[in-house]
Short mmCIF file of C-alpha atoms and ligand atoms in Angstrom, two decimals:
data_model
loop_
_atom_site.label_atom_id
_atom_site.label_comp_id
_atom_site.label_asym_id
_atom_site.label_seq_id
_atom_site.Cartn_x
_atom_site.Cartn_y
_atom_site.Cartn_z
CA UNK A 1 -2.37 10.73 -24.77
CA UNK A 2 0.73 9.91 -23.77
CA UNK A 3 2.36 11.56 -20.67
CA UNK A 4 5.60 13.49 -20.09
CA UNK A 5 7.99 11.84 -17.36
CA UNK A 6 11.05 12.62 -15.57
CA UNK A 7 12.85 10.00 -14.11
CA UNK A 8 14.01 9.47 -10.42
CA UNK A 9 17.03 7.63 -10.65
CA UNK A 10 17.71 6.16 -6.98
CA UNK A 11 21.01 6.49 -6.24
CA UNK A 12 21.14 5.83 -2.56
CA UNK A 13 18.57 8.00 -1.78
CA UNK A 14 16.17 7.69 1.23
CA UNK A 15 13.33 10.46 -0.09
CA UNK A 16 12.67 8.74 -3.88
CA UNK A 17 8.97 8.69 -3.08
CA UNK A 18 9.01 12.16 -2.12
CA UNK A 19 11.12 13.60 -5.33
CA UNK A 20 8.38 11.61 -7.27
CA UNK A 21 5.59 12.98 -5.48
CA UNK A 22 7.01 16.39 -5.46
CA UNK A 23 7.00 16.52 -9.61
CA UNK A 24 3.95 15.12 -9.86
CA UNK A 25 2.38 17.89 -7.38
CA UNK A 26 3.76 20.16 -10.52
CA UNK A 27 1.46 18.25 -12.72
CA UNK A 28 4.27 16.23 -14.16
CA UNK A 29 4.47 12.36 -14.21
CA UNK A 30 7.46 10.91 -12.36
CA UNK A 31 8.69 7.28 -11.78
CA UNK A 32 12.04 5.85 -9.66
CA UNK A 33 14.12 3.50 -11.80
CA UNK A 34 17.39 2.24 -10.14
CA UNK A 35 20.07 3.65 -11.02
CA UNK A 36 21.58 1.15 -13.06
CA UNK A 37 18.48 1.70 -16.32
CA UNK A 38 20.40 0.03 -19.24
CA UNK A 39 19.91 2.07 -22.85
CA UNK A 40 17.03 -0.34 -24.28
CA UNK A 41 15.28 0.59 -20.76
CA UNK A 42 15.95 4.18 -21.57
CA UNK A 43 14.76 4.00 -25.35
CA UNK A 44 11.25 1.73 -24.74
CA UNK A 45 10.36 4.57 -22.13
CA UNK A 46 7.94 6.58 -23.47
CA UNK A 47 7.88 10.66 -23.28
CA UNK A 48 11.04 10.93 -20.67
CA UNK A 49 11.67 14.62 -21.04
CA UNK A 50 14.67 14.44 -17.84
CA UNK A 51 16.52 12.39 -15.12
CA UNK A 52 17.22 12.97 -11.78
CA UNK A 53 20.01 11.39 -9.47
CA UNK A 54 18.67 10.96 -6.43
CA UNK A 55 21.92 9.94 -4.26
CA UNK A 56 22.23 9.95 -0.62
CA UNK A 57 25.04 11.26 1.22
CA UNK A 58 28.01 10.00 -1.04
CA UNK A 59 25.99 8.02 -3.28
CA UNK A 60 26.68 4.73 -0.40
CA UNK A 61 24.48 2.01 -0.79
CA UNK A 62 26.24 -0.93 1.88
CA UNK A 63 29.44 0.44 1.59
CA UNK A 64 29.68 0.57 -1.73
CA UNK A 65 30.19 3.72 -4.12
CA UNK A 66 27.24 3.67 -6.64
CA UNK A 67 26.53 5.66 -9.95
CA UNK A 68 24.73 5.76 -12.65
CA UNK A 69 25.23 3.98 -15.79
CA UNK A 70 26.69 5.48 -18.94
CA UNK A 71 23.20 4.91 -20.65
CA UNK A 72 22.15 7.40 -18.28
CA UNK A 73 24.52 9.89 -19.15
CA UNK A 74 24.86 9.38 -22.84
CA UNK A 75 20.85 9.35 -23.63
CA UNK A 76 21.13 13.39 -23.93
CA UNK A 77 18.20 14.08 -21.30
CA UNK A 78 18.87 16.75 -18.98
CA UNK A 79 20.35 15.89 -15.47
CA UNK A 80 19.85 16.78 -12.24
CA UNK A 81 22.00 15.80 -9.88
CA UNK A 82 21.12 15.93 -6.32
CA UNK A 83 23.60 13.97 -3.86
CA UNK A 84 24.60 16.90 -1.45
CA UNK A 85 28.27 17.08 -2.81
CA UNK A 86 27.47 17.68 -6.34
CA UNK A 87 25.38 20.72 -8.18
CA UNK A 88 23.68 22.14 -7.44
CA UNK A 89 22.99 22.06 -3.81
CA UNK A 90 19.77 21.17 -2.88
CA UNK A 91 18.21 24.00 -1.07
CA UNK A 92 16.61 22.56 2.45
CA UNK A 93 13.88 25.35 2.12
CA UNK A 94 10.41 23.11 0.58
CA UNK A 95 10.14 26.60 -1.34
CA UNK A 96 13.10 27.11 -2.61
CA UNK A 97 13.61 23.32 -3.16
CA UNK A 98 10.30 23.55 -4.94
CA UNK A 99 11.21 26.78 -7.04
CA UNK A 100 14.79 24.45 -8.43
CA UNK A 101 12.15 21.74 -9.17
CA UNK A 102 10.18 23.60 -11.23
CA UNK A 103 13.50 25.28 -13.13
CA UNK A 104 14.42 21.91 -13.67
CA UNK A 105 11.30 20.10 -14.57
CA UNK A 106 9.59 23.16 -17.05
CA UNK A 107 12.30 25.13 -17.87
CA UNK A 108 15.64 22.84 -18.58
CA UNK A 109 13.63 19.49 -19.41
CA UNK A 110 10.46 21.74 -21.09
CA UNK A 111 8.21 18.97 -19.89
CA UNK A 112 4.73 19.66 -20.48
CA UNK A 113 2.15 19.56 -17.11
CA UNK A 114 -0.02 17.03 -18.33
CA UNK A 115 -0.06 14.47 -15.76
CA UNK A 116 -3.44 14.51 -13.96
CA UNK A 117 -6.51 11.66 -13.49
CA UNK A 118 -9.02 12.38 -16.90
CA UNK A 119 -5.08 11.66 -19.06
CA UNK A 120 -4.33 8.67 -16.68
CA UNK A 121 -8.19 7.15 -16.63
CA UNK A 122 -7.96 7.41 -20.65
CA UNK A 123 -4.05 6.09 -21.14
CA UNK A 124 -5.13 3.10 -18.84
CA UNK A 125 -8.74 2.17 -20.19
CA UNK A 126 -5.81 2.32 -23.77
CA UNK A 127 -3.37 0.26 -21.41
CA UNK A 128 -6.30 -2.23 -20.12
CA UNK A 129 -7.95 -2.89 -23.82
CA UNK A 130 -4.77 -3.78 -25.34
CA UNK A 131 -3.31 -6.06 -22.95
CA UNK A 132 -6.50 -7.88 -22.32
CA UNK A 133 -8.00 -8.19 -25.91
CA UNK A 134 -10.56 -10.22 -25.80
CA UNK A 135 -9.86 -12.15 -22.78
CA UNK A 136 -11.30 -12.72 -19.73
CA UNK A 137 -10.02 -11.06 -16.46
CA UNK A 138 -10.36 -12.32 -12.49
CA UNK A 139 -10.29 -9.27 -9.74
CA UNK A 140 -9.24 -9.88 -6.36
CA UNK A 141 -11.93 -7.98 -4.83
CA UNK A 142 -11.09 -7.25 -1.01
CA UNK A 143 -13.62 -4.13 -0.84
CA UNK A 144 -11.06 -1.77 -0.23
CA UNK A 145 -10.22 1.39 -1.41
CA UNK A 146 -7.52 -0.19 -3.93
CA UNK A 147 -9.44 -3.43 -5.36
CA UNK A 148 -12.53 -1.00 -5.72
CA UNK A 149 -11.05 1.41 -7.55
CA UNK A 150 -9.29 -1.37 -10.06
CA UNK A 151 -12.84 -3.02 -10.40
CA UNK A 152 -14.37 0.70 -11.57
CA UNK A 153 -11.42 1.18 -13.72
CA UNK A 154 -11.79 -2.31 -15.37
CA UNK A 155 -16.01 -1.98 -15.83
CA UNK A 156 -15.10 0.95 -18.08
CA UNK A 157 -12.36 -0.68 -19.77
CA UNK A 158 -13.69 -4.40 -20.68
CA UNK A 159 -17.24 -4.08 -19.04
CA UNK A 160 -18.36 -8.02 -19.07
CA UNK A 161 -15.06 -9.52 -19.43
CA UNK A 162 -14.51 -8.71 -15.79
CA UNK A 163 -15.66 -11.10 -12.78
CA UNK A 164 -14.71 -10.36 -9.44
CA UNK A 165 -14.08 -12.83 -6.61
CA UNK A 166 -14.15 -11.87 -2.82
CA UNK A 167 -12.48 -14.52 -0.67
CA UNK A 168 -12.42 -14.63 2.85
CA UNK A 169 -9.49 -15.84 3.84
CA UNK A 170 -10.96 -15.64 8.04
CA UNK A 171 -8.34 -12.21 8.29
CA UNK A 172 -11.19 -9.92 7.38
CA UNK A 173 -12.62 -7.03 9.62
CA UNK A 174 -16.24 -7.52 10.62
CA UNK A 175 -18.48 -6.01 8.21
CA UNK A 176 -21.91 -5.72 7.12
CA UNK A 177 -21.69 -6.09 3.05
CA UNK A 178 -23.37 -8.58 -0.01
CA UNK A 179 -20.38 -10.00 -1.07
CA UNK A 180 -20.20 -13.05 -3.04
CA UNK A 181 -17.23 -14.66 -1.56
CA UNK A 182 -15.18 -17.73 -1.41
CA UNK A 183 -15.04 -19.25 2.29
CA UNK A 184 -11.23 -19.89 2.41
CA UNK A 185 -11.15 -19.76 6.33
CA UNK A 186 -9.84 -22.84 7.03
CA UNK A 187 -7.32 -23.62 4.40
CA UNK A 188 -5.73 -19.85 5.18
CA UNK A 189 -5.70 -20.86 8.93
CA UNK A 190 -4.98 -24.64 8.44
CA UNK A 191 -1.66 -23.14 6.12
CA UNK A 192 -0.89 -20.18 9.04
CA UNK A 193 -0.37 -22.58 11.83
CA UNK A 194 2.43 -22.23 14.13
CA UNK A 195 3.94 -19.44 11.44
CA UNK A 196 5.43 -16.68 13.64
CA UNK A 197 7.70 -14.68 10.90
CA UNK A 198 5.82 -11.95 9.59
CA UNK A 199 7.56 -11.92 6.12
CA UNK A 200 6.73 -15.88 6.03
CA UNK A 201 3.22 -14.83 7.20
CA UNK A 202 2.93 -12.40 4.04
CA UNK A 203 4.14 -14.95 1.62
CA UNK A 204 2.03 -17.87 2.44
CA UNK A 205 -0.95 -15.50 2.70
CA UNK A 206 -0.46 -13.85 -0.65
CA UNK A 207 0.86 -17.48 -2.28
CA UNK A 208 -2.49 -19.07 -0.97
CA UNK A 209 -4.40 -16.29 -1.95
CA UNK A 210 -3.30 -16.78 -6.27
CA UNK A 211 -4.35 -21.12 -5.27
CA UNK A 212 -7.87 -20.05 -4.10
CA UNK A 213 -7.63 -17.93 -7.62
CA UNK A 214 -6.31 -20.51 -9.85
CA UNK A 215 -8.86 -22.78 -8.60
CA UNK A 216 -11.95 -20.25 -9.19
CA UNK A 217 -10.69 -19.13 -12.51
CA UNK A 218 -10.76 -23.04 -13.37
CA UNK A 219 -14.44 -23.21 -12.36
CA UNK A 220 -15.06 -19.89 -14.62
CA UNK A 221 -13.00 -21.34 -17.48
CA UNK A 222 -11.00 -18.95 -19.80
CA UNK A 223 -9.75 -16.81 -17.55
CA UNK A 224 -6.01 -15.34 -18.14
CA UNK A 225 -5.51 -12.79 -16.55
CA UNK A 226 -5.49 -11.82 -12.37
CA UNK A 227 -6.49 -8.16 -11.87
CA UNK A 228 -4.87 -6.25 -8.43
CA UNK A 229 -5.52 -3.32 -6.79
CA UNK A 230 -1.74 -3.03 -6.09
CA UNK A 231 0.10 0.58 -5.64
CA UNK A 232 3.25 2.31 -6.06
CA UNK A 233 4.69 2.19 -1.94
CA UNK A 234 3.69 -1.65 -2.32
CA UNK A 235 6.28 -1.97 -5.20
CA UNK A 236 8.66 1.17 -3.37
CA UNK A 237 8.31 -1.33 0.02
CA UNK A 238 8.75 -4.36 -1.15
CA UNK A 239 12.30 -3.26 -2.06
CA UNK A 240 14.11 -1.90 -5.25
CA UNK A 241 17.82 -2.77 -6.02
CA UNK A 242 18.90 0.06 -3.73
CA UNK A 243 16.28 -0.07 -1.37
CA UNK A 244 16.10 -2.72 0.86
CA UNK A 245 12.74 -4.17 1.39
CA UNK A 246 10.44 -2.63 4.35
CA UNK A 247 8.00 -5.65 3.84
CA UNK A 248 6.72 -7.77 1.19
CA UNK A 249 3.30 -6.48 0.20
CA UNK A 250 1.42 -9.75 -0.29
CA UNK A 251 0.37 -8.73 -3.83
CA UNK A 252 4.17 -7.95 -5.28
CA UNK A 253 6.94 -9.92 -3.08
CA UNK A 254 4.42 -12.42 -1.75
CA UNK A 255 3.96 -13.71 -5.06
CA UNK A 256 4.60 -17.48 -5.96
CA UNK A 257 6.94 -17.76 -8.57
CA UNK A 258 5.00 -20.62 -10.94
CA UNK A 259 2.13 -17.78 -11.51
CA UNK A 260 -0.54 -18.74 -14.13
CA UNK A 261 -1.84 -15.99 -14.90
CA UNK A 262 -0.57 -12.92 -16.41
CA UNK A 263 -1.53 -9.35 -13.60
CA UNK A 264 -3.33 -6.52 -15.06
CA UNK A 265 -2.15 -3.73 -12.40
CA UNK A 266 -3.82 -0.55 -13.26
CA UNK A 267 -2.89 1.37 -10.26
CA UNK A 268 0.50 0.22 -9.28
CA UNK A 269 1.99 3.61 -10.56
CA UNK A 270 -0.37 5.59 -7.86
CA UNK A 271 0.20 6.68 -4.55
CA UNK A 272 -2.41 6.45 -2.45
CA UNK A 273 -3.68 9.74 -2.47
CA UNK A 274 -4.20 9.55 -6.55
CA UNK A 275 -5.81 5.73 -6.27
CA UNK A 276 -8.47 8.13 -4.12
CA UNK A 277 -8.50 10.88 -6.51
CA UNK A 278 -8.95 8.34 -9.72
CA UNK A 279 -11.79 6.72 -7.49
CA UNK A 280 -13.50 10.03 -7.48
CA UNK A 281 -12.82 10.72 -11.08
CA UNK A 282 -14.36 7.38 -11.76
CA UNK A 283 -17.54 8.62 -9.99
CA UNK A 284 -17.23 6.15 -7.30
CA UNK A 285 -19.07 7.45 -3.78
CA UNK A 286 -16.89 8.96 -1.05
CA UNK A 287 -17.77 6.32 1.59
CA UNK A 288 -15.85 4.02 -0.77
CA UNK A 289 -13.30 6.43 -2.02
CA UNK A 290 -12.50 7.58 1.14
CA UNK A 291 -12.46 4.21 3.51
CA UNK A 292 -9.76 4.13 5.52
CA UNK A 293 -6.63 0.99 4.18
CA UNK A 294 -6.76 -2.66 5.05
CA UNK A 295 -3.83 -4.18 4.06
CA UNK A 296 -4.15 -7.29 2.18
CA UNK A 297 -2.92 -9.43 4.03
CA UNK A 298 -5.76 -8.53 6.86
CA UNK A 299 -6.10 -8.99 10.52
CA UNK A 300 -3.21 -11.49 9.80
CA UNK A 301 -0.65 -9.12 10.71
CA UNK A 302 -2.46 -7.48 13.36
CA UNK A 303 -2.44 -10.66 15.15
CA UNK A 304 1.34 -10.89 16.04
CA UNK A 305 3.45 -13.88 15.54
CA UNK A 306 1.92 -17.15 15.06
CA UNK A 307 -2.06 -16.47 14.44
CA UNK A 308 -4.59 -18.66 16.88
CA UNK A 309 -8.15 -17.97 16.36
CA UNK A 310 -8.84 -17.11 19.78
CA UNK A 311 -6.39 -13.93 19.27
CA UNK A 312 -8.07 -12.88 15.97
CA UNK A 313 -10.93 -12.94 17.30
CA UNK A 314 -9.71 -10.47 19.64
CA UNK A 315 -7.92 -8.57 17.25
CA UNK A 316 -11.28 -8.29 15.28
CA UNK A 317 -13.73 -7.55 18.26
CA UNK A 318 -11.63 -4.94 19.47
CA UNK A 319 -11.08 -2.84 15.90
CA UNK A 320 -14.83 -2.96 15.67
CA UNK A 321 -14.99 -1.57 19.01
CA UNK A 322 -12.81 1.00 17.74
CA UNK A 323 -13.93 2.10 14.38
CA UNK A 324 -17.74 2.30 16.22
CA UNK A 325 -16.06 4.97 18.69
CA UNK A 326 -14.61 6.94 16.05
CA UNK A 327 -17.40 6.63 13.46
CA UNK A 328 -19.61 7.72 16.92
CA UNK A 329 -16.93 11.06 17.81
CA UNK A 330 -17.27 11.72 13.64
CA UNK A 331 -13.43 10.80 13.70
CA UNK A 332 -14.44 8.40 10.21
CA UNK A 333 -12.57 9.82 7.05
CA UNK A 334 -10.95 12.46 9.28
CA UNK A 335 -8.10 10.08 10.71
CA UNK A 336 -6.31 8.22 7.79
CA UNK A 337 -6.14 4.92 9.72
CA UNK A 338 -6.77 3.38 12.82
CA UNK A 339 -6.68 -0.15 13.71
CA UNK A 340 -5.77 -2.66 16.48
CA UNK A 341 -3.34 -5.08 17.17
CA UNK A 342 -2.89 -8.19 19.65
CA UNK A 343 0.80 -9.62 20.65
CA UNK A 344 1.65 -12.81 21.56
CA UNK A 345 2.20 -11.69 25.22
CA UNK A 346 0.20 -11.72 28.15
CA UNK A 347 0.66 -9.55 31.37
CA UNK A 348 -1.50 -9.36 34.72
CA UNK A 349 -4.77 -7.78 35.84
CA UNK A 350 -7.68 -7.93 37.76
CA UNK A 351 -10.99 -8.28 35.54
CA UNK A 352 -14.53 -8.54 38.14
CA UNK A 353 -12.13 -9.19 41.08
CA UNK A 354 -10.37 -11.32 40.03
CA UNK A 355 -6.45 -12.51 38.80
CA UNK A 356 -6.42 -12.27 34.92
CA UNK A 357 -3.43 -12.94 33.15
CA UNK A 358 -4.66 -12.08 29.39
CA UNK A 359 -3.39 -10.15 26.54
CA UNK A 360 -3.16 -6.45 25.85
CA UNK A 361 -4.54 -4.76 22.33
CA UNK A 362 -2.53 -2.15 21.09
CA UNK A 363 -4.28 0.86 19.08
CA UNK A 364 -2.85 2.61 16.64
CA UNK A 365 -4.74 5.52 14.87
CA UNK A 366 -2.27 7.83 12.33
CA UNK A 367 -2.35 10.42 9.86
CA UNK A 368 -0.48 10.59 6.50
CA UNK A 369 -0.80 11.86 2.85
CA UNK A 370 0.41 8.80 1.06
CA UNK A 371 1.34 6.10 3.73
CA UNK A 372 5.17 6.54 3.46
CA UNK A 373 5.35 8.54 6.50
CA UNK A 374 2.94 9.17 8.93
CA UNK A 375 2.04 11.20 12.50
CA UNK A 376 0.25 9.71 15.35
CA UNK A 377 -3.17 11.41 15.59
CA UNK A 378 -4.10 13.28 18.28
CA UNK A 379 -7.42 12.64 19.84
CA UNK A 380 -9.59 13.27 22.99
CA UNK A 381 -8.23 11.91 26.14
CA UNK A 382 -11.76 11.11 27.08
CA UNK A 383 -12.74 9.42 24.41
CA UNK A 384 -9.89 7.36 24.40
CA UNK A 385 -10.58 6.47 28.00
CA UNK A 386 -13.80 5.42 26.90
CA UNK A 387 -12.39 3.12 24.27
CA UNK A 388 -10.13 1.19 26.65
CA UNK A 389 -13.31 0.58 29.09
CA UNK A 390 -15.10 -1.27 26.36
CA UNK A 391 -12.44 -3.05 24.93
CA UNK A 392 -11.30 -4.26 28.41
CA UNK A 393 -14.90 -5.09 29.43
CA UNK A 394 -15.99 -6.34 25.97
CA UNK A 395 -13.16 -8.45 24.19
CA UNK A 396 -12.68 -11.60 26.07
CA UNK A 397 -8.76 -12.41 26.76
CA UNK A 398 -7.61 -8.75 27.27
CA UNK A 399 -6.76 -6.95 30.14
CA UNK A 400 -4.92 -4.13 29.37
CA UNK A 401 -5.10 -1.37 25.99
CA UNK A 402 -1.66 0.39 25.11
CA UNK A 403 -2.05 3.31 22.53
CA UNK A 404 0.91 3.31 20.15
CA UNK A 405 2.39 6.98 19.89
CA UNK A 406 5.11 6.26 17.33
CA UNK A 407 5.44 8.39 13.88
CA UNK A 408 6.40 6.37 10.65
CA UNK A 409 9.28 6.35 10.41
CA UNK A 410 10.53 4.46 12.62
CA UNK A 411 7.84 2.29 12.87
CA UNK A 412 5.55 1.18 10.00
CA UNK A 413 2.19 1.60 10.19
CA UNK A 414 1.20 -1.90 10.44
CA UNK A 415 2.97 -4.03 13.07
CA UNK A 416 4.37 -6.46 10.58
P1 LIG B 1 3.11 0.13 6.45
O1 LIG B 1 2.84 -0.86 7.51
O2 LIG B 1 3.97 -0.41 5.35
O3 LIG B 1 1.71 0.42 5.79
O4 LIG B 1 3.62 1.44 6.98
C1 LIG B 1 1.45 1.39 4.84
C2 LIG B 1 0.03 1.22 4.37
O5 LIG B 1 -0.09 0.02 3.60
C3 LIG B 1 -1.00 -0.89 4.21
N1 LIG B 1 -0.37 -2.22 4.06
C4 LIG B 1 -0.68 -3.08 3.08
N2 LIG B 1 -1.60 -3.01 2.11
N3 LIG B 1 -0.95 -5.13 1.33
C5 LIG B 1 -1.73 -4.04 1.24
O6 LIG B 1 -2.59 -4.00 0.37
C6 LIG B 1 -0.01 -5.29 2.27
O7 LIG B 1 0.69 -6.30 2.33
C7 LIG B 1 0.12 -4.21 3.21
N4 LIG B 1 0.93 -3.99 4.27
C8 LIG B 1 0.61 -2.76 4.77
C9 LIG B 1 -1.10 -0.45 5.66
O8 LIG B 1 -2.35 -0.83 6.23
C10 LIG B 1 -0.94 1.04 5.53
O9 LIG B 1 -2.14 1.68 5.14
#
């Protein structure tokens, strides 16, 4: 079946994500478009039952006034218009901003709440069959929450047409799984060297990452089509005409432009919350389902600046320090994410009596619903006391632990 949408036009606006997220909390299906959609846009879109305008103050984006196009205004959907000069006001209250919502969304637009995981599962498997055909399909398989949930999704869709490659490109956390992998270490590292940018970082890792691809699809023969487990903030961050990009997601701005093969990207509609609650619908266990994030590009961006094995290695010693503390104090699955980091800096200390000049890790453990913003978690002084004995006593090249306390925004979750 085919869903009912309204449209989040973004007009300037810094809370898109949240408008969308807000309708679909009604049951409703929501996308953000930019504000420019042209009328063929408008027409191939299926089951748009309203628009909003989503403007910031003045509808400003760099200086310059913005609206939307006559398309928009001509299709004969009903508007909203929220830009805090026009009507009607948007009430600050989440209630009362909810209650307009819903006036809107049921009662102008008479959308229909049919938006939830059974409609989506069944419109995609529809999605998956017909793109695909008869074809074969490759899945970048990290073992994450995202990739597993594609890999469930595609089983039911094209069952055998589906192989799944794991490559370890040396950036993975330590863990204790059969995977059938591609040892990519070197050429990832070899490629890395001396690259301190993280937005150059992200592009050569998700660039390499569609080589080591192209090369194993070769080896498989008639393969077509590249299967990602990417989601809707990796498209929202990696920047929409309005919105200037936060980062490039390695899967959507890291791209290289001469792709071969065409993406199948089931879940890039999903915030992160749904990818979980598909996951579950898909009858995948919870230890999967609810894993906390890795991003794809790996430790690589939690080993600042230019990467050097030595400071990987204590980027990864030190986050499996900390997940075994928190799996230990039954923090697993109750905080969202938690993770370390190592910068390219090194301060003094004194380790066994003696000088050290080493580096410091940096934790960061946060809380969110969908990874657009998030709140640092609070946690046991103790235990955190605990966790900066070990690492400084058990990850060579440290000295010091620093415990990042910032919300998103204004920093991201990841470092870079
Ligand atoms: P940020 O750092 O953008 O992170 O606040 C939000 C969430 O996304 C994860 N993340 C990524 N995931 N590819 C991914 O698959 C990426 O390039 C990437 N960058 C960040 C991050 O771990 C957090 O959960």
């Amino acid at each position: 079946m085919k869903q009912d949408r309204i449209l989040v036009l973004d007009l300037g606006s810094e809370e898109n994500s949240r408008l969308a997220r807000e309708i679909r909390a009604l049951g409703v299906y929501s996308e953000i478009y930019p504000h420019d959609l042209s009328k063929e846009q408008l027409e191939a879109m299926p089951g748009v039952k309203g628009i909003i305008l989503n403007g910031g103050p003045n509808r400003v984006v760099d200086g310059v006034e913005i609206d939307a196009s006559n398309a928009v205004y001509l299709s004969g959907y009903p508007i909203l218009c929220v830009d805090h000069k026009g009507e009607p006001a948007w009430p600050a209250d989440q209630n009362e901003r909810m209650n307009a919502l819903k006036a809107f969304v049921f009662d102008a637009c008479k959308a229909e709440a049919n938006w939830n995981m059974e409609n989506f599962i069944a419109d995609q498997v529809e999605a998956i069959r017909a793109q695909v055909g008869d074809k074969k399909v490759l899945l970048a398989l990290s073992g994450g929450v995202d990739s597993s949930v594609v890999a469930a999704l595609l089983i039911r869709a094209i069952g055998k047409q589906l192989t799944c490659v794991h490559v370890n490109h040396g950036l993975l956390r330590k863990m204790d799984a059969n995977l059938i992998y591609v040892d990519a270490v070197d050429r990832f590292l070899d490629k890395l060297q001396g690259v301190a940018d993280p937005e150059k970082k992200r592009k050569i890792i998700g660039a390499e990452f569609i080589r080591v691809f192209e090369e194993e699809a070769r080896k498989l023969e008639g393969i077509e089509f590249l299967a990602q487990g990417t989601i809707y903030p990796d498209i929202i961050e990696s920047g929409t005409k309005t919105v200037k990009a936060v980062k490039s997601h390695h899967n959507v701005g890291g791209l290289p432009e001469d792709l071969k093969f065409q993406l199948v990207e089931p879940l890039k509609m999903l915030f992160k919350d749904e990818v979980r609650a598909c996951g579950k619908a898909l009858g995948l266990p919870d230890n999967m389902v609810y894993r906390q994030p890795f991003p794809g590009p790996g430790l690589g961006v939690r080993c600042l600046g230019a990467i050097t094995r030595d400071r990987l290695e204590a980027v990864r010693e030190s986050d499996a320090i900390l997940r075994e503390e928190f799996a230990k104090n039954g923090l697993e699955g109750k905080v969202w994410q938690y993770f370390t980091v190592v910068p390219d800096i090194k301060s003094t200390g004194i380790i066994d009596g003696k000088r050290s000049f080493d580096w410091p890790v940096i934790i960061r453990a946060v809380n969110t619903v969908d990874a657009v913003t998030a709140e640092v978690a609070q946690l046991d002084f103790g235990m955190m006391q605990h966790i900066v004995d070990r690492i400084t006593h058990e990850v060579s090249g440290v000295n010091r632990v620093l415990w990042d306390l910032t919300p998103k925004p204004t920093g991201t979750i990841e470092w870079e």
